[in-house]
Amino acid sequence: MELLKILASEYGPSGREEKIRDTIIKYAKDITEDIKTDVLGNLIVHKKGNGKKVMVAAHMDEIGVIATVTDENGFIRFSPVGGLNNKDLIARRVVFENGVVGVIGSEEDNKDRKIAKMYIDIGAKNREEASEKVKTGDMAVFCGEFIDSGDTVISKALDNRAGCYVMLEAMKRINTENDLYFVFTSQEEVGLRGAKTAAYSIAPDYALAIDVTDTGDTPEGIKMEVKLGNGAAIKVMDRSILCDSYIRSVLIETAKKNNISYQLEIMNDGGTDAGAISLSGTGVKTGGISIPTRYIHSPSEMVSKKDLNSCIELLTAFVNNI
Amino acid sequence: MLLEKLCNADGVSGNEKEVREIIKEYAKDYADEIICDTMGNLMLKKCGKSSKKTVMISCHMDEVGFIISGINKDGYLEFQSVGGIDTRVIISKKVRIGKDKVKGIIGLKAIHLTTKSEREKVPKESDLFIDIGAKDADDARKYVKLGDYAAFDTEYEKLGESSIKAKAIDDRAGCCILCELIKEELPYDTWFCFCVQEEVGLRGAQIVANRINPDIALVVESTTCSDVPGAKEHEYVTRMNYGAAVSIMDRSTIVPKDFSQWLYNTAEKNGIKVQYKSLVSGGNDAGAIHKSLAGIKTASVSVPCRYLHSPVSIASEKDIEAVKELCRKYLTGIDEII
């Protein structure tokens, strides 16, 4: 889990993926030298082959906040980067790229939990002191230490560093003649933006998105079939896509043949890069493998190690066989 | 004056012809190539000293307004808004409809006919109607057809030393700036793009970017400015008379940090007044442009504009000038960015 810990702990909100990208490059370099970064910041890792052109995408950005205005007393106003759960923000710690840590506070009269009435307190005495540390446009991410707790791991940003981990691990094991593009996409959390341009430039025959999905197994939780620990989730649909039936059936057959635990995923809330990829160019047959995850978009996202391994095995076998 | 002419012209989304004609007439002599596409986007190419890089600068021609969706038996017009309009600010305002610019007033039933709960709520768009003084439906039909566009009936005027009031400053200010800058000698081939249908979802810019496929793009906009009584400093978004507003992020785009910083620093270095647009709100054509094709490096610089999307907005001539000067630095300083 050392690699997952490194990935999940790295800083990388949408549009500011430089650090996480550099970290991923360190590991991807062992597999191929054909690595490039495009205009939107996508990291495209190409493993050349003569077979089908297959794109596998996992987004590397995480949710966060962006500093807007600092007041005369040194409190920093902010806007969300990606989908934040406003109710849960108060007293959360956030960390900026330069390591400055702040606490999210709120004006007293904020029953609706509006972000416009919240601020980040970095303990500065006044505007000047705050501005030396944090400038307009600087982004911060949640603090959320990586915990290895036996069968599960808990951390910030498992959405979607768990996906990056699955992809990097599968890349080591894949052995095929297919022409493979592993894309660590940018700006998924703000609207599937990186995947759109990456898919356009690659124009693949088939594509898979590797991302996290909700689970329905917590007390009085959302209604959903997916359970933590029940295996790789093969995506049927989410808000952005109805997955290609051929890809879906190949995934299911591959899982059965190789004794990989799997479950089917229908996610009512949220979309994934799969949506953007499927609609790029003249259309791409696209599916998804998802990692069941509890408490998505919080500093304490939880995944199962068994599920991670099932995802790695399923992705490896799928890419080898399609 | 060009800006006055542009603001007084009517060009609700999908009906930009009047604006396009003014721009074409003004700028055609400076362009080396002119394209008008199927949607009505106007693209003017200015050849530079080199063709090694393709540069894009864009603005939008359309404005928010209304479309006539029905005529009732008494001759009142039903309408729907085109683009984002706050119904609180349109009641009792003047509009002009169709090619003949038929005058009308946006009406609402009188206060003595309302219940207490009605008075406490913002009227819905469907509670409002346009009154052109017609006797009945047949009379109204002599002047107005279904599908006619209505624009706010506001004339451009100077206010004080250096402010202007007009409708559609968003984004005729941008159009005016582009019309002036196309006269410059430029280092690289540059496309001056006047887009349609921004207000209804960044539609025109999408296909413009696909056609031009530039190496870099700058969107010249007009953006909200809420530095008014009742708002706190962190809610201003931009401030009038504080110069060109450089975007860092809005709902449609995260601007590459090196590009927004280059714009900000270049302005400061050259004595051009500059500020950051300091709230993540709204979206503009950059959202469509940066995601097109394999991705395009895109930033935005805007004129702060009070009472945006209302019958009458206010902006500062000095801010417009600052945006123009910053755009000029961009067009001549491409090598410092890419």
XYZ file of C-alpha atoms in Angstrom:
660
model
C 0.000 0.000 0.000
C 3.072 2.229 0.010
C 2.393 3.408 -3.557
C -1.259 4.193 -2.790
C -0.163 6.122 0.277
C 2.258 8.222 -1.760
C -0.367 8.915 -4.424
C -3.201 9.740 -2.028
C -1.054 12.004 0.130
C 0.194 14.096 -2.803
C -1.288 17.545 -3.505
C -3.291 17.944 -6.722
C -6.559 19.864 -6.945
C -8.163 20.368 -10.381
C -6.056 22.588 -12.613
C -3.068 22.366 -10.275
C -1.964 18.806 -11.021
C 1.771 19.500 -11.437
C 2.892 17.745 -8.231
C 0.760 14.626 -8.527
C 1.678 14.420 -12.207
C 5.402 14.491 -11.410
C 4.907 11.780 -8.803
C 3.059 9.539 -11.263
C 5.712 10.116 -13.932
C 8.331 8.661 -11.555
C 6.478 5.318 -11.559
C 5.245 5.357 -15.149
C 8.792 5.894 -16.420
C 9.656 2.305 -15.556
C 7.096 1.077 -18.058
C 7.626 3.292 -21.104
C 9.496 6.407 -22.136
C 6.656 7.625 -24.326
C 5.071 10.002 -21.791
C 3.679 13.410 -22.528
C 1.637 16.159 -20.913
C -0.977 17.956 -23.022
C -2.322 21.519 -22.897
C -4.910 20.762 -20.202
C -2.362 18.949 -18.073
C -3.341 15.353 -18.859
C -0.508 12.870 -18.486
C -0.592 10.514 -21.470
C 1.454 7.327 -21.112
C 1.701 5.386 -24.355
C 2.666 1.724 -24.606
C 2.853 1.125 -28.318
C 1.474 -2.002 -29.913
C -0.005 -3.160 -33.222
C -3.433 -4.166 -31.982
C -6.537 -2.243 -30.945
C -6.139 1.272 -29.684
C -7.293 1.188 -26.072
C -7.490 4.200 -23.776
C -7.620 3.730 -20.011
C -8.290 6.877 -18.007
C -8.040 7.641 -14.309
C -8.293 11.218 -13.134
C -5.505 12.426 -10.909
C -7.091 15.658 -9.666
C -8.850 15.938 -6.324
C -11.442 18.342 -4.940
C -10.307 21.427 -3.048
C -10.840 25.123 -2.520
C -9.461 28.254 -4.202
C -8.493 31.410 -2.308
C -10.290 34.509 -3.578
C -10.195 37.561 -1.295
C -8.236 38.122 1.917
C -9.748 40.611 4.366
C -7.897 43.168 6.476
C -7.802 40.765 9.442
C -6.150 38.028 7.403
C -9.140 35.756 6.852
C -9.248 34.199 3.396
C -12.490 33.817 1.463
C -12.692 30.910 -0.942
C -14.710 29.179 -3.640
C -15.110 25.433 -4.149
C -13.063 23.453 -6.655
C -15.243 20.462 -7.496
C -18.260 19.217 -5.577
C -17.886 19.985 -1.886
C -20.392 18.963 0.727
C -20.992 22.371 2.320
C -22.485 20.897 5.484
C -19.259 19.092 6.306
C -16.782 21.894 5.772
C -16.739 23.672 9.132
C -13.571 23.047 11.159
C -11.999 21.021 8.357
C -8.283 21.504 7.837
C -6.994 22.368 4.374
C -3.425 22.558 3.119
C -2.083 24.802 0.364
C 0.541 23.769 -2.173
C 3.300 25.441 -0.138
C 2.305 23.513 2.991
C 0.407 26.322 4.745
C -2.460 24.790 6.725
C -5.727 26.566 7.461
C -8.990 25.821 9.218
C -12.361 26.476 7.580
C -14.532 28.717 9.733
C -17.952 30.225 9.231
C -19.755 33.444 10.032
C -22.121 32.904 12.960
C -25.278 33.438 10.919
C -24.881 30.707 8.319
C -27.727 28.273 8.777
C -27.726 27.321 5.100
C -24.004 26.546 5.276
C -23.211 28.815 2.370
C -19.587 28.843 1.236
C -19.901 32.594 0.661
C -20.143 32.938 4.448
C -17.127 30.747 5.191
C -13.436 31.574 5.316
C -10.055 29.951 5.817
C -8.117 30.916 8.937
C -4.367 30.413 8.600
C -3.672 32.207 11.860
C -2.415 35.370 10.160
C -2.711 38.669 12.039
C -3.651 40.800 9.055
C -3.947 41.001 5.277
C -0.234 41.565 4.713
C 0.817 38.571 6.764
C -1.799 36.324 5.122
C -0.871 37.481 1.620
C 2.740 36.472 2.130
C 1.588 32.896 2.546
C -1.528 32.608 0.409
C -2.352 34.573 -2.733
C -5.531 34.953 -4.759
C -5.810 31.888 -6.984
C -3.883 29.546 -4.683
C -5.679 26.259 -4.104
C -5.823 24.032 -1.037
C -6.890 20.401 -0.508
C -8.280 18.576 2.517
C -5.905 17.303 5.169
C -6.697 13.627 5.626
C -3.930 11.339 6.727
C -3.506 7.960 5.027
C -4.409 5.144 7.409
C -3.800 1.473 6.656
C -6.360 -0.304 8.799
C -6.140 -3.934 7.867
C -8.681 -4.812 5.201
C -9.359 -1.181 4.319
C -7.494 2.048 3.859
C -8.736 5.516 4.814
C -7.456 8.749 3.296
C -8.281 11.961 1.524
C -8.221 11.835 -2.280
C -8.754 8.098 -2.708
C -11.076 9.643 -5.298
C -9.227 9.090 -7.502
C -5.717 8.227 -6.474
C -7.084 4.730 -5.859
C -7.853 4.717 -9.599
C -4.351 5.982 -10.416
C -2.946 3.219 -8.205
C -5.030 0.551 -9.941
C -3.858 1.805 -13.304
C -0.173 1.972 -12.356
C -0.280 -1.542 -10.866
C -2.095 -2.935 -13.897
C 0.396 -1.247 -16.240
C 3.182 -3.335 -14.711
C 1.283 -6.581 -15.340
C -0.288 -5.975 -18.725
C 1.215 -7.956 -21.559
C -0.503 -7.456 -24.902
C -0.045 -6.371 -28.501
C -2.784 -3.776 -28.145
C -1.841 -0.114 -28.579
C -2.340 1.274 -25.082
C -2.847 4.796 -23.840
C -2.935 5.203 -20.072
C -4.188 8.682 -19.329
C -4.004 10.294 -15.915
C -6.579 12.980 -16.610
C -6.865 16.509 -15.256
C -9.888 18.517 -14.127
C -12.370 15.657 -13.790
C -13.838 17.086 -10.595
C -14.846 20.343 -12.282
C -16.587 18.716 -15.245
C -14.700 15.902 -16.984
C -12.581 18.434 -18.835
C -9.218 16.751 -19.298
C -10.688 13.465 -20.489
C -12.506 15.290 -23.278
C -9.395 16.716 -24.914
C -7.275 13.603 -24.258
C -9.867 11.360 -25.888
C -10.058 13.699 -28.868
C -6.319 13.552 -29.493
C -6.064 9.784 -28.950
C -9.267 8.764 -30.779
C -9.282 5.240 -29.295
C -11.221 2.147 -30.443
C -12.170 1.295 -26.865
C -11.942 3.158 -23.593
C -12.279 2.443 -19.904
C -12.496 4.926 -17.063
C -11.145 3.863 -13.674
C -12.765 5.830 -10.872
C -14.411 5.414 -7.492
C -18.119 4.755 -6.943
C -20.475 5.132 -4.002
C -21.604 2.177 -1.921
C -25.043 1.422 -0.500
C -23.931 -0.594 2.514
C -23.846 1.953 5.340
C -26.624 2.370 7.979
C -29.630 4.049 6.366
C -27.321 5.007 3.506
C -28.147 5.696 -0.120
C -29.949 2.983 -2.057
C -27.304 1.269 -4.125
C -26.273 -2.319 -4.801
C -22.513 -1.818 -4.559
C -20.898 -3.006 -1.316
C -17.433 -2.414 0.058
C -15.367 -5.602 -0.265
C -17.597 -7.288 -2.832
C -15.194 -6.809 -5.708
C -14.485 -4.599 -8.705
C -17.555 -2.640 -9.782
C -18.325 -2.938 -13.471
C -20.054 0.265 -14.498
C -23.484 -0.014 -16.092
C -24.388 3.648 -15.870
C -23.849 6.916 -14.011
C -25.071 10.462 -14.652
C -22.659 10.879 -17.547
C -22.930 7.595 -19.435
C -24.817 4.455 -20.306
C -21.876 2.136 -20.794
C -21.320 0.361 -24.054
C -22.916 -3.100 -23.774
C -20.074 -4.873 -25.579
C -17.443 -3.484 -23.189
C -19.663 -4.330 -20.247
C -20.144 -7.925 -21.362
C -16.423 -8.391 -22.041
C -15.687 -7.101 -18.523
C -18.196 -9.509 -16.988
C -16.945 -12.488 -19.029
C -13.334 -11.635 -18.178
C -14.127 -11.450 -14.470
C -15.947 -14.792 -14.543
C -13.235 -16.561 -16.517
C -10.487 -15.355 -14.200
C -12.389 -15.798 -10.928
C -12.219 -12.103 -10.142
C -14.888 -10.860 -7.725
C -17.082 -8.264 -9.358
C -20.371 -6.472 -8.895
C -22.418 -4.249 -11.179
C -22.554 -0.526 -10.594
C -25.438 1.839 -11.211
C -24.548 5.198 -9.704
C -27.313 7.785 -9.504
C -25.167 10.664 -8.402
C -22.183 11.978 -10.284
C -20.509 11.328 -13.592
C -17.088 10.116 -14.623
C -14.546 10.605 -17.387
C -16.311 7.729 -19.141
C -19.041 10.183 -20.132
C -16.722 12.710 -21.741
C -14.678 10.038 -23.521
C -17.728 8.266 -24.944
C -18.891 11.460 -26.656
C -15.564 12.612 -28.052
C -14.853 12.725 -31.769
C -17.380 10.521 -33.555
C -18.010 8.504 -30.377
C -16.010 5.895 -28.474
C -17.146 2.552 -27.044
C -16.571 3.186 -23.362
C -17.008 1.368 -20.081
C -15.765 1.679 -16.539
C -14.232 -0.216 -13.660
C -14.983 1.420 -10.327
C -13.573 1.086 -6.856
C -16.323 0.912 -4.201
C -15.670 3.837 -1.851
C -17.398 5.147 1.260
C -17.520 8.847 2.201
C -16.518 10.139 -1.236
C -15.414 13.799 -1.307
C -14.549 13.799 2.371
C -11.092 13.751 4.030
C -11.809 10.166 5.123
C -12.652 8.171 2.044
C -12.530 4.400 2.618
C -11.732 1.590 0.187
C -11.128 -2.146 0.529
C -7.752 -3.657 -0.353
C -9.477 -6.738 -1.776
C -11.512 -4.539 -4.126
C -8.371 -2.730 -5.243
C -6.767 -6.045 -6.159
C -9.878 -7.211 -7.996
C -9.820 -3.956 -10.009
C -6.143 -4.407 -10.875
C -6.736 -8.005 -11.985
C -9.823 -7.135 -13.991
C -8.184 -4.189 -15.751
C -5.101 -6.296 -16.575
C -7.135 -9.175 -17.960
C -9.484 -6.899 -19.914
C -6.711 -4.984 -21.660
C -4.833 -8.208 -22.447
C -7.878 -9.800 -24.038
C -9.956 -7.158 -25.803
C -18.288 56.542 -31.583
C -17.975 52.796 -32.210
C -18.870 51.564 -28.705
C -22.009 53.713 -28.684
C -23.063 52.342 -32.047
C -22.405 48.757 -30.924
C -24.328 49.086 -27.647
C -27.289 50.722 -29.324
C -27.506 47.933 -31.889
C -29.750 44.977 -30.987
C -28.300 41.484 -31.019
C -30.084 39.085 -28.719
C -28.565 35.574 -28.986
C -29.353 34.038 -32.368
C -30.077 37.434 -33.887
C -26.629 39.040 -34.016
C -26.835 40.359 -37.583
C -27.079 44.066 -36.748
C -23.985 43.889 -34.565
C -22.108 41.735 -37.050
C -22.735 44.208 -39.863
C -21.353 47.118 -37.835
C -18.224 45.148 -36.970
C -17.705 43.904 -40.499
C -18.078 47.371 -41.937
C -15.641 48.843 -39.411
C -12.958 46.161 -39.465
C -13.046 44.636 -42.933
C -10.318 46.830 -44.373
C -7.854 45.630 -41.770
C -8.515 41.916 -42.252
C -6.680 39.609 -44.653
C -9.448 37.026 -44.592
C -13.060 37.095 -43.405
C -15.194 34.083 -42.530
C -18.820 34.090 -41.431
C -19.905 30.564 -40.499
C -23.262 28.779 -40.450
C -24.169 30.013 -36.968
C -23.170 33.587 -37.721
C -19.791 33.726 -35.996
C -17.569 36.341 -37.604
C -13.853 35.559 -37.860
C -11.324 38.028 -39.207
C -7.783 36.967 -39.876
C -4.951 39.432 -39.574
C -1.716 38.106 -41.027
C 1.304 38.628 -38.826
C 5.013 38.659 -39.559
C 5.066 34.895 -38.988
C 2.658 31.992 -39.388
C 4.509 29.768 -36.924
C 1.861 30.277 -34.255
C -1.867 30.824 -34.635
C -3.297 33.278 -32.133
C -6.962 33.752 -31.252
C -8.665 36.630 -29.494
C -12.420 36.492 -29.085
C -15.470 38.256 -27.749
C -19.193 37.663 -28.152
C -21.657 39.745 -30.122
C -24.892 38.565 -28.543
C -26.718 40.064 -25.573
C -29.435 38.820 -23.236
C -33.037 39.681 -24.164
C -36.365 38.072 -24.910
C -38.209 36.122 -27.553
C -41.930 36.605 -28.154
C -43.676 33.320 -27.425
C -47.335 34.231 -27.582
C -49.928 36.934 -28.240
C -53.034 36.817 -26.048
C -56.530 37.862 -27.093
C -56.203 41.309 -25.593
C -53.003 41.999 -27.531
C -50.474 41.479 -24.738
C -47.293 39.632 -25.660
C -46.006 36.604 -23.801
C -42.266 36.184 -23.796
C -39.387 34.032 -22.646
C -35.976 35.254 -21.686
C -32.940 34.497 -23.809
C -29.929 34.159 -21.539
C -29.837 34.695 -17.811
C -32.108 37.549 -16.705
C -33.163 38.440 -13.157
C -36.927 39.110 -13.336
C -36.629 41.570 -10.427
C -34.897 44.111 -12.669
C -37.119 44.032 -15.757
C -40.515 45.086 -14.469
C -41.784 48.323 -16.077
C -38.742 48.465 -18.359
C -38.822 49.468 -22.003
C -38.082 47.001 -24.799
C -38.008 47.195 -28.594
C -39.229 44.289 -30.658
C -38.330 42.904 -34.067
C -36.810 44.515 -37.127
C -39.075 47.562 -36.885
C -38.137 48.087 -33.236
C -41.719 48.279 -32.001
C -41.695 49.805 -28.528
C -43.181 47.984 -25.573
C -43.225 47.951 -21.785
C -42.805 44.918 -19.555
C -45.963 44.961 -17.426
C -47.268 43.292 -14.293
C -50.727 43.359 -12.721
C -51.252 46.329 -10.393
C -50.385 46.207 -6.715
C -54.012 46.491 -5.494
C -54.805 43.212 -7.285
C -52.091 41.242 -5.518
C -52.281 39.204 -2.337
C -49.829 39.739 0.512
C -47.983 36.533 -0.315
C -47.687 37.560 -3.982
C -46.117 40.868 -2.956
C -43.499 39.088 -0.875
C -42.300 36.928 -3.788
C -40.377 37.821 -6.923
C -42.848 37.633 -9.822
C -42.235 34.742 -12.195
C -41.425 35.442 -15.794
C -44.803 33.949 -16.719
C -46.557 36.608 -14.580
C -45.089 39.334 -16.767
C -46.122 40.431 -20.244
C -45.097 42.972 -22.849
C -47.574 45.738 -23.622
C -47.199 47.390 -27.023
C -50.410 49.385 -26.687
C -52.320 47.110 -29.042
C -56.163 47.000 -28.961
C -56.365 43.249 -29.346
C -54.597 40.228 -30.790
C -55.235 41.197 -34.404
C -53.894 44.681 -33.811
C -50.775 43.285 -32.063
C -50.129 40.881 -34.942
C -49.775 43.843 -37.314
C -46.583 44.763 -35.472
C -45.190 41.610 -33.897
C -44.816 37.973 -34.916
C -44.146 34.913 -32.775
C -40.405 34.374 -32.569
C -39.524 38.069 -32.849
C -36.750 39.115 -30.536
C -37.064 41.892 -27.966
C -34.060 43.861 -26.711
C -33.905 46.396 -23.916
C -34.722 49.886 -25.205
C -31.826 51.794 -23.698
C -29.682 54.485 -25.270
C -25.964 54.819 -24.675
C -24.993 57.837 -22.572
C -21.958 59.187 -20.810
C -22.180 59.441 -17.040
C -19.832 61.799 -15.244
C -16.178 62.064 -16.201
C -15.417 58.612 -17.499
C -18.354 56.245 -17.055
C -20.892 55.040 -19.568
C -24.374 53.647 -19.245
C -25.874 51.394 -21.882
C -27.436 48.029 -22.435
C -25.296 45.163 -23.769
C -21.931 46.509 -22.616
C -21.570 42.746 -22.093
C -19.948 42.164 -24.514
C -19.977 45.063 -26.963
C -17.073 46.465 -24.935
C -15.137 43.378 -26.010
C -16.295 43.766 -29.625
C -15.140 47.392 -29.624
C -11.715 46.478 -28.221
C -11.192 43.814 -30.885
C -12.224 46.243 -33.632
C -9.526 48.666 -32.484
C -6.777 46.066 -32.032
C -7.155 44.528 -35.469
C -5.498 47.689 -36.823
C -2.192 46.717 -35.141
C 0.850 45.173 -36.783
C 1.177 41.752 -35.160
C 3.952 39.173 -34.809
C 1.783 36.126 -35.592
C -1.269 35.306 -37.662
C -4.165 36.300 -35.445
C -7.868 35.516 -35.661
C -10.220 38.145 -34.276
C -13.361 36.181 -33.461
C -16.791 37.657 -32.800
C -18.896 34.813 -31.457
C -22.649 34.255 -31.336
C -24.884 32.695 -28.666
C -22.551 32.982 -25.690
C -25.403 33.923 -23.395
C -27.311 30.727 -24.076
C -24.421 28.344 -23.465
C -21.117 29.282 -25.124
C -22.397 27.827 -28.372
C -20.743 29.877 -31.086
C -17.270 29.783 -29.564
C -17.285 25.993 -29.626
C -17.338 25.780 -33.412
C -15.101 28.801 -33.828
C -12.372 27.098 -31.811
C -12.832 23.893 -33.805
C -12.309 25.831 -37.023
C -9.398 28.050 -35.969
C -7.541 25.483 -33.806
C -5.294 28.161 -32.313
C -2.166 27.651 -30.233
C -3.481 30.112 -27.676
C -6.691 32.061 -27.059
C -7.767 35.076 -25.030
C -11.422 35.819 -24.340
C -12.298 39.501 -23.947
C -15.406 39.806 -21.815
C -17.493 41.992 -19.583
C -18.027 40.590 -16.137
C -20.108 41.228 -13.084
C -19.058 43.986 -10.706
C -20.868 44.003 -7.387
C -19.060 46.814 -5.577
C -22.352 48.305 -4.453
C -23.939 49.229 -1.111
C -25.005 46.103 0.756
C -22.211 43.951 -0.640
C -19.089 43.098 1.336
C -15.629 43.384 -0.096
C -15.235 39.652 -0.676
C -18.482 39.637 -2.634
C -17.487 42.326 -5.155
C -16.104 39.884 -7.771
C -14.584 42.927 -9.510
C -14.442 46.649 -8.740
C -15.192 49.424 -11.156
C -12.294 51.795 -11.925
C -9.801 49.206 -10.638
C -8.809 48.139 -14.133
C -8.791 45.013 -16.273
C -10.138 41.916 -14.494
C -8.052 38.776 -15.047
C -9.888 35.483 -14.377
C -8.330 32.709 -12.332
C -11.306 30.370 -12.298
C -15.001 30.481 -13.088
C -17.640 27.803 -13.443
C -16.484 26.978 -16.947
C -12.692 27.249 -16.803
C -9.649 26.966 -14.591
C -7.201 29.321 -16.249
C -3.642 27.939 -16.515
C -1.816 29.664 -13.697
C 1.154 30.739 -15.803
C -1.195 32.440 -18.294
C -3.264 34.373 -15.723
C -0.106 35.375 -13.872
C 1.549 36.527 -17.085
C -1.452 38.760 -17.809
C -1.498 40.177 -14.275
C 2.248 40.755 -14.069
C 2.468 42.211 -17.569
C -0.254 44.707 -16.710
C 1.497 45.732 -13.505
C 4.846 46.077 -15.259
C 3.352 48.340 -17.895
C 1.332 50.559 -15.621
C -2.002 49.083 -16.736
C -4.507 48.932 -13.880
C -5.344 45.302 -13.172
C -7.300 43.184 -10.672
C -8.208 39.527 -10.312
C -11.806 38.495 -10.848
C -12.111 37.253 -7.311
C -15.062 34.940 -7.146
C -15.724 31.714 -8.927
C -18.962 32.592 -10.673
C -20.440 32.617 -14.132
C -18.788 31.248 -17.224
C -17.719 32.530 -20.591
C -16.536 31.393 -24.004
C -13.199 30.284 -22.518
C -15.109 27.287 -21.169
C -15.958 26.089 -24.658
C -12.671 27.101 -26.251
C -10.204 25.481 -23.826
C -11.932 22.109 -24.018
C -12.175 22.005 -27.783
C -10.146 19.618 -29.954
C -7.027 18.438 -28.116
C -7.245 21.371 -25.688
C -6.384 25.056 -26.125
C -4.516 27.267 -23.697
C -7.097 29.920 -22.853
C -7.471 32.874 -20.485
C -10.009 35.687 -19.995
C -9.723 39.373 -19.302
C -12.861 41.380 -18.590
C -14.312 44.843 -18.234
C -16.005 45.198 -14.813
C -19.639 45.992 -15.487
C -22.250 46.903 -12.895
C -25.851 45.653 -13.328
C -24.835 43.060 -15.905
C -27.699 41.390 -17.810
C -30.082 44.181 -16.866
C -31.741 46.887 -18.999
C -28.907 49.262 -18.217
C -25.312 48.599 -17.186
C -22.540 50.930 -16.114
C -18.857 50.607 -16.932
C -15.773 52.774 -16.776
C -14.081 54.015 -19.943
C -10.774 53.756 -18.097
C -11.366 50.068 -17.379
C -12.231 49.468 -21.027
C -9.007 51.218 -21.995
C -7.047 49.063 -19.506
C -8.511 45.867 -20.966
C -7.628 47.076 -24.457
C -4.023 47.827 -23.490
C -3.631 44.455 -21.796
C -5.027 42.716 -24.881
C -2.507 44.619 -26.987
C 0.309 43.312 -24.776
C -1.043 39.791 -25.243
C -1.176 40.052 -29.022
C 2.385 41.359 -29.214
C 3.828 39.278 -26.364
C 2.827 35.752 -27.408
C 6.439 34.518 -27.282
C 6.547 35.206 -23.567
C 3.552 32.906 -22.943
C 3.994 29.952 -25.321
